[in-house]
Every structure is written in structure tokens, then in C-alpha cells.
Amino acid sequence: MIQIASSDRVFILTGAGISAESGIPTFRGPGGLWRNHRVEEVASPIAWRRDPRFVWEFYSMRRRLAAAAKPNDGHIALAELEKRLQDRLFLCTQNVDSLHERAGAQRVIHMHGELFKSRCDSCDRPPFPDDRTYEPPAPVPCCECGGQIRPHICWFGEMPYRLDEIANALDRCSIFIAIGTSGVVEPAANFVAHTRGRARSYYVGPEEPANIAAFNECFSGKAGDLLPSLFQLE
Ligand code: OAD
């Protein structure tokens, strides 16, 4: 059990593992490859410059998969926790699906972008909702400025979003909980170390993450099994 007092501020970081029970494959586990490509080879500015159709084929597949998936008990438990803690919970996800929101969470921070948004790769038109798929032979969509429309995703080598808000929340939290993330992709892998000495830290997932040594305690199991009865609020 994780005891949450009325004075606590909770930072939750989720990764691909929380959506695994909804049928969305994780990146580094079994089934994590796409047509024999590592995700780093498809999710990058280099891949986009080389072959934007190939990149859209990958994200179109992911849009289809995510649209068909349903939130699981883990997402629902976190949405319920948000209802009770309100702005004392900072829910930050590395996931680009919208399963936290579809479970009812209202204030999700998507540090790696959102699958159902696109943006222009050339002008500063803001990201816009987009659930279409662009698979070859469909052309790569174009912006009015002549640029190409790309997925609103933080690719390898790009800067994650909303890092100022995240740093601020890490500074203020008294409890840090990571769920379903392998602890290898920076900067998220370093968040727990950032809170050391100030916050109690917990990991939830079936395997130890690479940064396990930085956590105070580990709850071993699936998010959907553990989260519904993990939190005890004062
Ligand atoms: P990974 O695929 O690296 O790790 C998924 C983690 O989820 C593993 O540690 C699994 O043990 C765990 N897991 C599997 N099933 C679970 C379950 N039912 N409940 C809880 N945990 C479970 O995914 P991430 O750490 O999220 O970045 O990957 C981080 C980033 O790397 C992603 O956001 C993505 C990727 O490349 C970008 O696209 C920028």
C-alpha cells in the first residue's frame, strides 16, 4: 500500500506498461519490434527526412491500434486517484495513446506527444486533433505553407514537451511513483533521481526497471492488478 496524506503531492510517471493490458505492445518487450525495425529507426527526424511515408505507415498502424484499445483497470484507478487528489496529483505519461483521458483523467501531461494530433514540420501552426491514417499509397499530407504534416510525437533526438512544468512538479512532490516504464529513456528515466532525498519513491511493474536502485520500494506485478488497491488516502 502507498499511504497518501492530505499534505502529500504525488507525481506519477507512466510508461508503455500501463497500456499493455489494453493490448498496446510495449517498446522493449516481446512484440516490441515493428516489421523488424527498432522504434528508434522509425521514430526519428532522420527517418522522417528519408521516408515520411514509411513513418506515417508506422503511426497510422499505431493510431488504428490505439483507437481500438480500451482503458484498463490501471488507467481507471489513476483517473479515480486524480478525482480525489485533484491538483495534488501530477500525472505525466510517456505514452502517446489517450487511454488515461478515456478513463476519465483530466490533466494528463503527454511529455512525448499525442498520437491523435498532427502538426506541420515547417511552420509554427499549433498541433491539431487528427485521427486519420495516411498509409501508402496515400500521399503525405501537406500544410498550407507547403510543409509536410507530421505526427505530434517527440522523436528520438527531439526535446520532450512541457519540461518546465514537469521540473516544477518534481521539485514539489513528496511521493513519486513510476508505473510500467523500463527506466532507460531519458530524461524520464532520471526523474526518480531528481526527487531523491525529498520524496518517497515507488515502482510498479512486473519487471525491475534499469533504474531500480533509485526507488525506495518496488511493487511487482501488473498495473491493472495492483493499482486498484494500491493507494490509501488519509
Ligand atoms: P518500454 O517498452 O521500454 O518498457 C515497458 C515496461 O512496462 C517494461 O519495464 C515492462 O516490464 C513493463 N510492463 C509490461 N507489462 C506491464 C503491465 N501489465 N503493468 C505494468 N508494467 C508492465 O516502455 P517505456 O519505458 O514507456 O518514446 O518506453 C519509454 C519510451 O521509449 C517511450 O515513451 C517511447 C519509447 O521509445 C518515444 O517514442 C519518444
Coordinates of N, CA and C and ligand atoms in Angstrom, one line a residue:
M1 N 0.8 -1.2 0.0 CA 0.0 0.0 0.0 C 0.9 1.3 0.0
I2 N 0.4 2.3 -0.7 CA 1.1 3.6 -0.7 C 0.2 4.5 0.1
Q3 N 0.6 5.0 1.3 CA -0.2 5.9 2.1 C 0.0 7.3 1.5
I4 N -1.1 8.0 1.3 CA -1.1 9.3 0.8 C -1.8 10.3 1.8
A5 N -1.0 11.1 2.4 CA -1.5 12.0 3.4 C -2.1 13.3 2.8
S6 N -2.9 14.0 3.5 CA -3.6 15.2 2.9 C -2.6 16.3 2.5
S7 N -1.4 16.2 3.1 CA -0.3 17.2 2.7 C 0.5 16.7 1.5
D8 N 0.4 15.5 1.1 CA 1.3 15.0 0.1 C 0.9 15.5 -1.3
R9 N 2.0 15.7 -2.1 CA 1.8 15.9 -3.5 C 2.4 14.7 -4.3
V10 N 1.6 14.2 -5.2 CA 2.0 13.0 -5.9 C 2.4 13.2 -7.3
F11 N 3.6 12.7 -7.7 CA 4.0 12.7 -9.2 C 3.9 11.3 -9.7
I12 N 3.1 11.1 -10.7 CA 3.1 9.7 -11.3 C 3.6 9.8 -12.7
L13 N 4.5 8.9 -13.0 CA 5.1 8.8 -14.4 C 4.6 7.4 -14.9
T14 N 3.9 7.4 -16.0 CA 3.5 6.1 -16.6 C 4.3 5.9 -17.9
G15 N 4.5 4.6 -18.2 CA 5.1 4.2 -19.5 C 4.3 3.2 -20.2
A16 N 4.8 2.6 -21.2 CA 4.1 1.7 -22.1 C 3.4 0.6 -21.3
G17 N 4.0 0.2 -20.2 CA 3.4 -1.0 -19.4 C 2.0 -0.7 -18.9
I18 N 1.6 0.5 -18.7 CA 0.3 0.7 -18.2 C -0.8 0.4 -19.3
S19 N -0.4 0.5 -20.6 CA -1.3 0.3 -21.7 C -1.2 -1.2 -22.2
A20 N -0.2 -1.9 -21.6 CA 0.0 -3.3 -22.2 C -1.3 -4.2 -22.0
E21 N -1.9 -4.0 -20.8 CA -3.1 -4.8 -20.6 C -4.3 -4.4 -21.5
S22 N -4.2 -3.2 -22.2 CA -5.2 -2.8 -23.1 C -4.9 -3.3 -24.5
G23 N -3.8 -4.0 -24.6 CA -3.4 -4.6 -25.9 C -2.5 -3.8 -26.8
I24 N -1.9 -2.7 -26.2 CA -0.9 -1.9 -27.0 C 0.5 -2.5 -26.6
P25 N 1.2 -3.0 -27.5 CA 2.5 -3.6 -27.2 C 3.5 -2.6 -26.6
T26 N 4.3 -3.0 -25.7 CA 5.4 -2.1 -25.1 C 6.5 -2.0 -26.2
F27 N 7.4 -1.1 -25.9 CA 8.5 -0.9 -26.9 C 9.6 -2.0 -26.9
R28 N 9.9 -2.3 -25.6 CA 11.1 -3.2 -25.5 C 10.8 -4.6 -25.1
G29 N 9.6 -5.0 -24.9 CA 9.3 -6.3 -24.6 C 9.0 -7.2 -25.8
P30 N 8.4 -8.4 -25.7 CA 8.1 -9.2 -26.8 C 7.1 -8.5 -27.7
G31 N 7.2 -8.5 -29.0 CA 6.3 -7.8 -29.9 C 6.6 -6.4 -30.0
G32 N 7.8 -6.0 -29.4 CA 8.1 -4.5 -29.4 C 8.7 -4.0 -30.8
L33 N 8.9 -4.9 -31.7 CA 9.5 -4.5 -32.9 C 8.4 -4.3 -34.0
W34 N 8.7 -3.4 -34.9 CA 7.7 -3.2 -36.0 C 8.4 -3.5 -37.3
R35 N 7.9 -4.6 -37.9 CA 8.4 -5.1 -39.2 C 10.0 -5.1 -39.1
N36 N 10.5 -5.7 -38.0 CA 11.9 -5.9 -37.8 C 12.7 -4.6 -37.6
H37 N 12.0 -3.5 -37.4 CA 12.7 -2.2 -37.1 C 12.5 -1.9 -35.6
R38 N 13.6 -1.5 -35.0 CA 13.5 -0.9 -33.7 C 12.8 0.4 -33.8
V39 N 12.1 0.8 -32.7 CA 11.3 2.0 -32.7 C 12.2 3.2 -33.0
E40 N 13.4 3.2 -32.6 CA 14.4 4.3 -32.8 C 14.6 4.6 -34.3
E41 N 14.4 3.5 -35.1 CA 14.7 3.6 -36.5 C 13.5 4.3 -37.2
V42 N 12.4 4.2 -36.6 CA 11.2 4.8 -37.3 C 10.8 6.1 -36.7
A43 N 11.0 6.2 -35.4 CA 10.6 7.4 -34.7 C 11.8 8.4 -34.6
S44 N 12.1 9.0 -35.7 CA 13.3 9.9 -35.6 C 13.2 10.9 -36.8
P45 N 13.8 12.1 -36.6 CA 13.8 13.1 -37.6 C 14.5 12.6 -38.9
I46 N 15.5 11.7 -38.7 CA 16.2 11.2 -39.9 C 15.3 10.3 -40.7
A47 N 14.5 9.5 -40.0 CA 13.6 8.6 -40.7 C 12.6 9.5 -41.5
W48 N 12.1 10.6 -40.8 CA 11.1 11.4 -41.5 C 11.7 12.1 -42.7
R49 N 12.9 12.6 -42.6 CA 13.6 13.2 -43.8 C 13.8 12.2 -44.9
R50 N 14.1 10.9 -44.5 CA 14.4 9.9 -45.5 C 13.2 9.4 -46.2
D51 N 12.1 9.1 -45.4 CA 11.0 8.4 -45.9 C 9.7 8.7 -45.1
P52 N 9.1 9.9 -45.3 CA 7.9 10.3 -44.5 C 6.8 9.3 -44.6
R53 N 6.6 8.7 -45.8 CA 5.5 7.8 -46.0 C 5.7 6.6 -45.1
F54 N 6.9 6.1 -44.9 CA 7.2 5.0 -44.1 C 6.9 5.3 -42.6
V55 N 7.2 6.5 -42.2 CA 6.9 7.0 -40.9 C 5.4 7.1 -40.6
W56 N 4.7 7.6 -41.6 CA 3.2 7.7 -41.5 C 2.6 6.3 -41.5
E57 N 3.2 5.4 -42.2 CA 2.7 4.0 -42.2 C 2.7 3.4 -40.7
F58 N 3.9 3.7 -40.1 CA 4.0 3.2 -38.7 C 3.0 3.9 -37.8
Y59 N 2.9 5.2 -37.9 CA 2.0 5.9 -37.0 C 0.5 5.7 -37.3
S60 N 0.2 5.4 -38.6 CA -1.1 5.0 -38.9 C -1.5 3.7 -38.3
M61 N -0.6 2.7 -38.3 CA -0.8 1.5 -37.6 C -1.0 1.7 -36.1
R62 N -0.2 2.6 -35.5 CA -0.4 2.8 -34.1 C -1.7 3.6 -33.8
R63 N -2.1 4.5 -34.7 CA -3.4 5.1 -34.5 C -4.6 4.1 -34.5
R64 N -4.5 3.1 -35.5 CA -5.5 2.1 -35.5 C -5.6 1.3 -34.3
L65 N -4.4 0.9 -33.9 CA -4.3 0.0 -32.7 C -4.8 0.8 -31.4
A66 N -4.4 2.0 -31.3 CA -4.8 2.8 -30.1 C -6.3 3.1 -30.1
A67 N -6.8 3.3 -31.3 CA -8.3 3.7 -31.4 C -9.1 2.5 -31.0
A68 N -8.6 1.3 -31.2 CA -9.4 0.1 -30.9 C -9.2 -0.3 -29.4
A69 N -8.2 0.2 -28.8 CA -7.9 -0.2 -27.4 C -8.9 0.5 -26.4
K70 N -9.1 -0.2 -25.3 CA -9.9 0.4 -24.2 C -9.1 0.6 -22.9
P71 N -9.4 1.6 -22.1 CA -8.6 1.8 -20.9 C -8.8 0.6 -20.0
N72 N -7.8 0.2 -19.2 CA -7.9 -0.9 -18.3 C -8.0 -0.5 -16.9
D73 N -8.0 -1.4 -16.0 CA -8.2 -1.1 -14.5 C -7.1 -0.2 -14.0
G74 N -5.9 -0.2 -14.6 CA -4.8 0.6 -14.1 C -5.1 2.1 -14.5
H75 N -5.5 2.3 -15.7 CA -5.9 3.7 -16.1 C -7.1 4.2 -15.3
I76 N -8.0 3.3 -15.0 CA -9.2 3.8 -14.3 C -8.8 4.1 -12.8
A77 N -7.9 3.3 -12.2 CA -7.5 3.6 -10.9 C -6.8 4.9 -10.8
L78 N -6.0 5.3 -11.8 CA -5.3 6.6 -11.8 C -6.3 7.7 -12.0
A79 N -7.3 7.5 -12.8 CA -8.3 8.6 -13.0 C -9.1 8.8 -11.7
E80 N -9.4 7.7 -11.0 CA -10.1 7.9 -9.7 C -9.2 8.6 -8.7
L81 N -7.9 8.3 -8.7 CA -7.0 8.9 -7.8 C -6.9 10.4 -8.1
E82 N -6.9 10.8 -9.4 CA -6.9 12.2 -9.8 C -8.2 12.9 -9.2
K83 N -9.3 12.2 -9.3 CA -10.6 12.8 -8.8 C -10.4 13.2 -7.4
R84 N -9.8 12.3 -6.6 CA -9.7 12.5 -5.2 C -8.6 13.5 -4.8
L85 N -7.5 13.5 -5.5 CA -6.3 14.4 -5.2 C -6.4 15.7 -5.9
Q86 N -7.1 15.8 -7.0 CA -7.2 17.0 -7.8 C -5.8 17.5 -8.2
D87 N -5.5 18.7 -7.9 CA -4.2 19.2 -8.4 C -3.0 18.8 -7.5
R88 N -3.3 17.9 -6.5 CA -2.2 17.4 -5.8 C -1.6 16.1 -6.5
L89 N -2.2 15.8 -7.6 CA -1.7 14.7 -8.5 C -1.2 15.3 -9.8
F90 N 0.1 15.0 -10.1 CA 0.6 15.4 -11.4 C 0.8 14.1 -12.2
L91 N 0.0 13.9 -13.2 CA 0.0 12.7 -14.0 C 0.7 12.9 -15.3
C92 N 1.9 12.4 -15.4 CA 2.8 12.6 -16.5 C 3.0 11.2 -17.3
T93 N 2.7 11.2 -18.5 CA 2.9 9.9 -19.3 C 3.9 10.1 -20.4
Q94 N 4.6 9.0 -20.6 CA 5.4 8.9 -21.8 C 4.6 8.3 -23.0
N95 N 3.4 7.9 -22.7 CA 2.6 7.3 -23.7 C 1.9 8.3 -24.6
V96 N 1.7 7.9 -25.9 CA 1.1 8.9 -26.8 C -0.4 8.5 -27.0
D97 N -0.8 7.3 -26.5 CA -2.2 7.0 -26.6 C -3.0 7.9 -25.7
S98 N -4.4 7.8 -25.8 CA -5.2 8.7 -25.0 C -6.0 7.9 -23.9
L99 N -5.4 6.8 -23.5 CA -6.2 5.9 -22.6 C -6.4 6.5 -21.2
H100 N -5.4 7.3 -20.7 CA -5.6 8.0 -19.4 C -6.9 8.9 -19.5
E101 N -6.9 9.6 -20.6 CA -8.1 10.6 -20.8 C -9.4 9.8 -20.9
R102 N -9.3 8.7 -21.7 CA -10.5 8.0 -21.9 C -11.0 7.2 -20.7
A103 N -10.1 7.1 -19.7 CA -10.5 6.5 -18.4 C -11.1 7.6 -17.5
G104 N -11.0 8.9 -17.9 CA -11.5 10.0 -17.1 C -10.5 11.0 -16.6
A105 N -9.2 10.7 -16.8 CA -8.2 11.7 -16.3 C -8.3 13.0 -17.0
Q106 N -8.2 14.1 -16.3 CA -8.5 15.4 -16.9 C -7.2 16.2 -17.2
R107 N -6.1 15.9 -16.5 CA -5.0 16.8 -16.6 C -3.7 16.0 -16.9
V108 N -3.7 15.3 -18.0 CA -2.6 14.4 -18.3 C -1.5 15.2 -19.1
I109 N -0.3 15.1 -18.6 CA 0.9 15.7 -19.3 C 1.5 14.7 -20.3
H110 N 1.4 14.9 -21.6 CA 2.0 14.0 -22.5 C 3.4 14.5 -22.9
M111 N 4.4 14.0 -22.2 CA 5.7 14.5 -22.5 C 6.3 14.1 -23.8
H112 N 5.8 13.0 -24.4 CA 6.3 12.5 -25.7 C 5.2 12.8 -26.8
G113 N 4.3 13.6 -26.6 CA 3.3 14.0 -27.6 C 2.1 13.1 -27.6
E114 N 1.2 13.3 -28.6 CA -0.1 12.6 -28.7 C -0.3 12.0 -30.0
L115 N -0.7 10.8 -30.0 CA -0.9 10.0 -31.3 C -2.0 10.6 -32.1
F116 N -3.0 11.2 -31.5 CA -4.1 11.7 -32.2 C -4.1 13.2 -32.5
K117 N -2.8 13.7 -32.6 CA -2.6 15.1 -33.0 C -1.5 15.0 -34.1
S118 N -1.6 16.0 -35.0 CA -0.5 16.2 -36.0 C -0.1 17.7 -36.0
R119 N 1.0 17.9 -36.6 CA 1.5 19.3 -36.8 C 2.3 19.5 -38.0
C120 N 2.6 20.7 -38.4 CA 3.4 21.0 -39.6 C 4.9 20.8 -39.2
D121 N 5.6 20.3 -40.2 CA 7.1 20.1 -39.9 C 7.9 21.4 -40.2
S122 N 7.1 22.4 -40.8 CA 7.8 23.6 -41.2 C 7.4 24.9 -40.5
C123 N 6.1 25.1 -40.4 CA 5.6 26.4 -39.8 C 5.2 26.2 -38.4
D124 N 4.8 27.2 -37.7 CA 4.5 27.1 -36.2 C 3.0 27.0 -36.0
R125 N 2.3 26.6 -37.0 CA 0.9 26.2 -36.7 C 0.8 25.2 -35.6
P126 N -0.1 25.5 -34.6 CA -0.1 24.6 -33.4 C -0.6 23.2 -33.8
P127 N -0.2 22.2 -32.9 CA -0.7 20.8 -33.2 C -2.2 20.8 -33.2
F128 N -2.8 20.0 -34.0 CA -4.3 19.9 -34.1 C -4.7 18.5 -34.1
P129 N -6.0 18.3 -33.6 CA -6.5 16.9 -33.5 C -6.6 16.2 -34.9
D130 N -6.2 15.0 -34.9 CA -6.1 14.3 -36.2 C -6.1 12.8 -36.0
D131 N -7.2 12.1 -36.3 CA -7.3 10.7 -36.1 C -7.2 9.9 -37.5
R132 N -6.9 10.6 -38.5 CA -6.8 10.0 -39.8 C -5.6 9.1 -40.0
T133 N -5.6 8.2 -40.9 CA -4.5 7.3 -41.2 C -4.0 7.7 -42.6
Y134 N -2.7 7.7 -42.8 CA -2.0 8.0 -44.0 C -1.1 6.9 -44.4
E135 N -1.7 5.9 -45.0 CA -0.8 4.7 -45.4 C -0.6 4.7 -46.8
P136 N 0.6 4.4 -47.3 CA 0.9 4.3 -48.7 C -0.2 3.4 -49.4
P137 N -0.8 3.8 -50.5 CA -0.3 4.8 -51.4 C -0.8 6.2 -51.1
A138 N -1.5 6.5 -50.0 CA -1.9 7.8 -49.7 C -0.7 8.7 -49.6
P139 N -0.9 10.0 -50.1 CA 0.3 10.9 -50.0 C 0.5 11.4 -48.6
V140 N 1.7 11.9 -48.4 CA 1.9 12.6 -47.1 C 1.1 13.9 -47.1
P141 N 0.3 14.1 -46.0 CA -0.5 15.3 -46.0 C 0.4 16.6 -46.0
C142 N -0.1 17.6 -46.7 CA 0.6 18.9 -46.8 C -0.1 20.0 -46.0
C143 N 0.7 20.9 -45.5 CA 0.2 22.1 -44.8 C 0.0 23.2 -45.8
E144 N -0.8 24.2 -45.5 CA -1.0 25.4 -46.4 C 0.3 26.1 -46.7
C145 N 1.3 26.0 -45.8 CA 2.6 26.7 -46.0 C 3.5 25.9 -47.0
G146 N 3.1 24.7 -47.4 CA 3.9 23.9 -48.3 C 4.7 22.9 -47.5
G147 N 4.7 23.0 -46.2 CA 5.4 22.0 -45.4 C 4.6 20.7 -45.3
Q148 N 5.2 19.7 -44.7 CA 4.5 18.4 -44.5 C 3.9 18.2 -43.2
I149 N 2.8 17.6 -43.1 CA 2.1 17.3 -41.8 C 2.7 16.0 -41.2
R150 N 3.2 16.2 -40.0 CA 3.8 15.0 -39.3 C 3.1 14.7 -38.0
P151 N 3.3 13.5 -37.5 CA 2.7 13.2 -36.2 C 3.2 14.1 -35.1
H152 N 2.3 14.5 -34.1 CA 2.8 15.3 -33.0 C 3.4 14.4 -31.9
I153 N 4.6 14.0 -32.2 CA 5.3 13.0 -31.4 C 6.7 13.5 -31.2
C154 N 7.2 13.3 -30.0 CA 8.6 13.6 -29.7 C 9.4 12.4 -30.2
W155 N 10.2 12.7 -31.2 CA 11.0 11.6 -31.7 C 12.4 11.6 -31.1
F156 N 13.1 10.5 -31.3 CA 14.5 10.4 -30.7 C 15.3 11.6 -31.3
G157 N 16.0 12.3 -30.4 CA 16.8 13.4 -30.7 C 16.0 14.7 -30.6
E158 N 14.7 14.6 -30.3 CA 13.9 15.9 -30.1 C 13.7 16.1 -28.6
M159 N 13.3 17.3 -28.3 CA 13.1 17.7 -26.9 C 11.7 17.3 -26.5
P160 N 11.6 16.5 -25.4 CA 10.2 16.3 -24.9 C 9.5 17.6 -24.5
Y161 N 8.1 17.5 -24.4 CA 7.3 18.6 -24.2 C 7.1 18.9 -22.7
R162 N 6.8 20.1 -22.4 CA 6.3 20.6 -21.1 C 7.3 20.3 -20.0
L163 N 8.6 20.4 -20.3 CA 9.7 20.0 -19.3 C 9.7 21.0 -18.1
D164 N 9.3 22.3 -18.4 CA 9.3 23.2 -17.3 C 8.3 22.9 -16.2
E165 N 7.1 22.5 -16.7 CA 6.0 22.2 -15.7 C 6.4 20.9 -15.0
I166 N 7.0 20.0 -15.7 CA 7.5 18.7 -15.1 C 8.5 18.9 -14.1
A167 N 9.5 19.8 -14.3 CA 10.6 20.0 -13.4 C 10.0 20.7 -12.1
N168 N 9.0 21.6 -12.3 CA 8.4 22.2 -11.2 C 7.6 21.2 -10.3
A169 N 6.9 20.3 -11.0 CA 6.2 19.3 -10.2 C 7.1 18.3 -9.5
L170 N 8.2 18.0 -10.1 CA 9.2 17.1 -9.5 C 9.8 17.7 -8.2
D171 N 10.0 19.0 -8.3 CA 10.5 19.8 -7.2 C 9.6 19.8 -6.0
R172 N 8.3 19.8 -6.3 CA 7.3 20.0 -5.3 C 6.7 18.7 -4.7
C173 N 6.9 17.5 -5.4 CA 6.2 16.3 -5.0 C 6.9 15.7 -3.7
S174 N 6.0 15.0 -2.9 CA 6.5 14.3 -1.8 C 6.4 12.8 -2.0
I175 N 5.7 12.4 -3.1 CA 5.6 11.0 -3.4 C 5.8 10.9 -4.9
F176 N 6.7 10.0 -5.4 CA 7.0 9.8 -6.8 C 6.7 8.3 -7.1
I177 N 5.9 8.1 -8.1 CA 5.5 6.7 -8.5 C 5.7 6.5 -10.0
A178 N 6.5 5.6 -10.4 CA 6.7 5.2 -11.8 C 6.0 3.9 -12.0
I179 N 5.3 3.8 -13.2 CA 4.5 2.6 -13.5 C 4.7 2.2 -14.9
G180 N 5.2 0.9 -15.0 CA 5.3 0.3 -16.4 C 6.2 1.0 -17.3
T181 N 7.4 1.4 -16.8 CA 8.4 2.0 -17.7 C 9.8 1.4 -17.4
S182 N 10.5 1.1 -18.5 CA 11.8 0.3 -18.3 C 12.9 1.1 -17.7
G183 N 12.8 2.5 -17.6 CA 13.8 3.3 -17.0 C 15.1 3.4 -17.8
V184 N 14.9 3.4 -19.1 CA 16.1 3.6 -20.0 C 16.1 4.8 -20.8
V185 N 14.9 5.4 -21.1 CA 14.8 6.6 -22.0 C 14.9 7.9 -21.1
E186 N 15.9 8.7 -21.4 CA 16.0 10.0 -20.7 C 15.1 11.0 -21.4
P187 N 14.7 12.1 -20.8 CA 15.0 12.4 -19.4 C 14.1 11.7 -18.3
A188 N 13.1 11.0 -18.8 CA 12.1 10.4 -17.8 C 12.8 9.4 -16.9
A189 N 13.8 8.7 -17.4 CA 14.5 7.7 -16.5 C 15.2 8.4 -15.3
N190 N 15.4 9.7 -15.4 CA 16.2 10.4 -14.4 C 15.2 11.1 -13.4
F191 N 13.9 11.1 -13.6 CA 13.0 11.8 -12.8 C 13.1 11.3 -11.3
V192 N 13.2 10.0 -11.1 CA 13.2 9.5 -9.8 C 14.4 10.0 -9.0
A193 N 15.6 10.0 -9.7 CA 16.8 10.5 -9.0 C 16.6 12.0 -8.6
H194 N 15.9 12.7 -9.5 CA 15.7 14.1 -9.2 C 15.0 14.4 -7.9
T195 N 14.1 13.4 -7.5 CA 13.3 13.6 -6.3 C 14.0 13.0 -5.0
R196 N 15.1 12.3 -5.2 CA 15.8 11.6 -4.1 C 16.0 12.5 -2.9
G197 N 15.8 12.0 -1.7 CA 16.0 12.8 -0.5 C 14.8 13.7 -0.1
R198 N 13.9 13.9 -1.1 CA 12.7 14.8 -0.8 C 11.4 14.0 -0.9
A199 N 11.4 12.9 -1.7 CA 10.1 12.2 -1.9 C 10.3 10.7 -1.7
R200 N 9.2 10.1 -1.2 CA 9.2 8.6 -1.2 C 9.0 8.2 -2.7
S201 N 9.7 7.1 -3.1 CA 9.6 6.7 -4.5 C 9.2 5.2 -4.6
Y202 N 8.4 5.0 -5.6 CA 7.8 3.6 -5.8 C 7.8 3.3 -7.2
Y203 N 8.1 2.0 -7.5 CA 8.0 1.5 -8.9 C 6.9 0.4 -8.9
V204 N 6.1 0.4 -10.0 CA 5.0 -0.6 -10.1 C 5.2 -1.3 -11.5
G205 N 5.4 -2.6 -11.5 CA 5.5 -3.3 -12.8 C 6.0 -4.7 -12.6
P206 N 5.9 -5.5 -13.6 CA 6.2 -7.0 -13.4 C 7.7 -7.2 -13.5
E207 N 8.5 -6.3 -14.0 CA 10.0 -6.5 -14.1 C 10.7 -5.3 -13.5
E208 N 11.9 -5.5 -13.0 CA 12.6 -4.4 -12.4 C 13.1 -3.5 -13.5
P209 N 12.9 -2.2 -13.4 CA 13.4 -1.2 -14.4 C 14.9 -1.1 -14.3
A210 N 15.6 -0.5 -15.3 CA 17.0 -0.3 -15.3 C 17.5 0.6 -14.1
N211 N 16.6 1.5 -13.7 CA 16.9 2.5 -12.7 C 16.4 2.1 -11.3
I212 N 16.2 0.8 -11.1 CA 15.5 0.3 -9.8 C 16.2 0.8 -8.6
A213 N 17.5 0.9 -8.6 CA 18.3 1.3 -7.4 C 17.9 2.6 -6.9
A214 N 17.3 3.5 -7.7 CA 16.9 4.8 -7.3 C 15.6 4.8 -6.5
F215 N 14.8 3.7 -6.5 CA 13.5 3.7 -5.9 C 13.6 3.2 -4.4
N216 N 12.7 3.7 -3.6 CA 12.6 3.2 -2.2 C 12.0 1.8 -2.2
E217 N 11.0 1.6 -3.0 CA 10.2 0.3 -2.9 C 9.6 0.0 -4.3
C218 N 9.5 -1.4 -4.5 CA 9.0 -1.8 -5.8 C 7.8 -2.7 -5.6
F219 N 6.7 -2.5 -6.3 CA 5.6 -3.4 -6.3 C 5.6 -4.2 -7.5
S220 N 5.8 -5.5 -7.4 CA 6.0 -6.4 -8.5 C 4.7 -7.0 -9.0
G221 N 4.2 -6.6 -10.2 CA 3.0 -7.2 -10.8 C 2.5 -6.3 -11.9
K222 N 1.3 -6.6 -12.4 CA 0.8 -5.8 -13.5 C 0.0 -4.6 -12.9
A223 N 0.1 -3.5 -13.7 CA -0.6 -2.3 -13.2 C -2.1 -2.5 -13.0
G224 N -2.7 -3.2 -13.9 CA -4.2 -3.4 -13.8 C -4.6 -4.2 -12.6
D225 N -3.6 -5.1 -12.1 CA -3.9 -5.9 -10.9 C -3.6 -5.1 -9.6
L226 N -2.5 -4.3 -9.7 CA -2.1 -3.7 -8.4 C -2.7 -2.4 -8.1
L227 N -2.9 -1.5 -9.2 CA -3.2 -0.1 -8.9 C -4.6 0.0 -8.2
P228 N -5.6 -0.8 -8.6 CA -6.9 -0.5 -8.0 C -6.9 -0.6 -6.4
S229 N -6.0 -1.3 -5.8 CA -6.0 -1.4 -4.4 C -4.6 -0.9 -3.8
L230 N -3.9 -0.1 -4.5 CA -2.5 0.3 -4.0 C -2.5 1.6 -3.2
F231 N -3.5 2.4 -3.3 CA -3.4 3.8 -2.7 C -4.3 3.8 -1.4
Q232 N -3.7 4.3 -0.3 CA -4.6 4.5 0.8 C -4.5 6.0 1.2
L233 N -5.7 6.7 1.1 CA -5.7 8.1 1.3 C -6.1 8.4 2.7
E234 N -5.5 9.4 3.3 CA -5.8 9.8 4.7 C -7.1 10.6 4.6
Ligands
OAD1 P1 9.3 0.1 -22.5 O1 8.7 -0.8 -23.6 O2 10.7 0.4 -22.6 O3 9.0 -0.6 -21.1 C1 7.7 -1.1 -20.7 C2 7.8 -1.5 -19.3 O4 6.4 -1.9 -18.9 C3 8.7 -2.7 -19.0 O5 9.5 -2.5 -18.0 C4 7.7 -3.9 -18.7 O6 8.2 -4.7 -17.6 C5 6.5 -3.1 -18.1 N1 5.2 -3.8 -18.2 C6 4.8 -4.7 -19.1 N2 3.5 -5.1 -18.9 C7 3.1 -4.4 -17.8 C8 1.9 -4.3 -17.0 N3 0.9 -5.0 -17.3 N4 1.9 -3.4 -16.0 C9 2.9 -2.7 -15.6 N5 4.1 -2.7 -16.3 C10 4.2 -3.5 -17.4 O7 8.4 1.4 -22.5 P2 8.7 2.8 -21.8 O8 9.6 2.7 -20.7 O9 7.4 3.5 -21.7 O10 9.5 7.1 -26.5 O11 9.5 3.5 -23.0 C11 9.9 4.8 -22.9 C12 9.9 5.5 -24.3 O12 10.7 4.7 -25.2 C13 8.6 5.6 -25.0 O13 7.8 6.6 -24.5 C14 8.9 5.8 -26.4 C15 10.0 4.7 -26.5 O14 10.9 4.8 -27.4 C16 9.2 7.8 -27.6 O15 8.6 7.4 -28.6 C17 9.9 9.1 -27.6

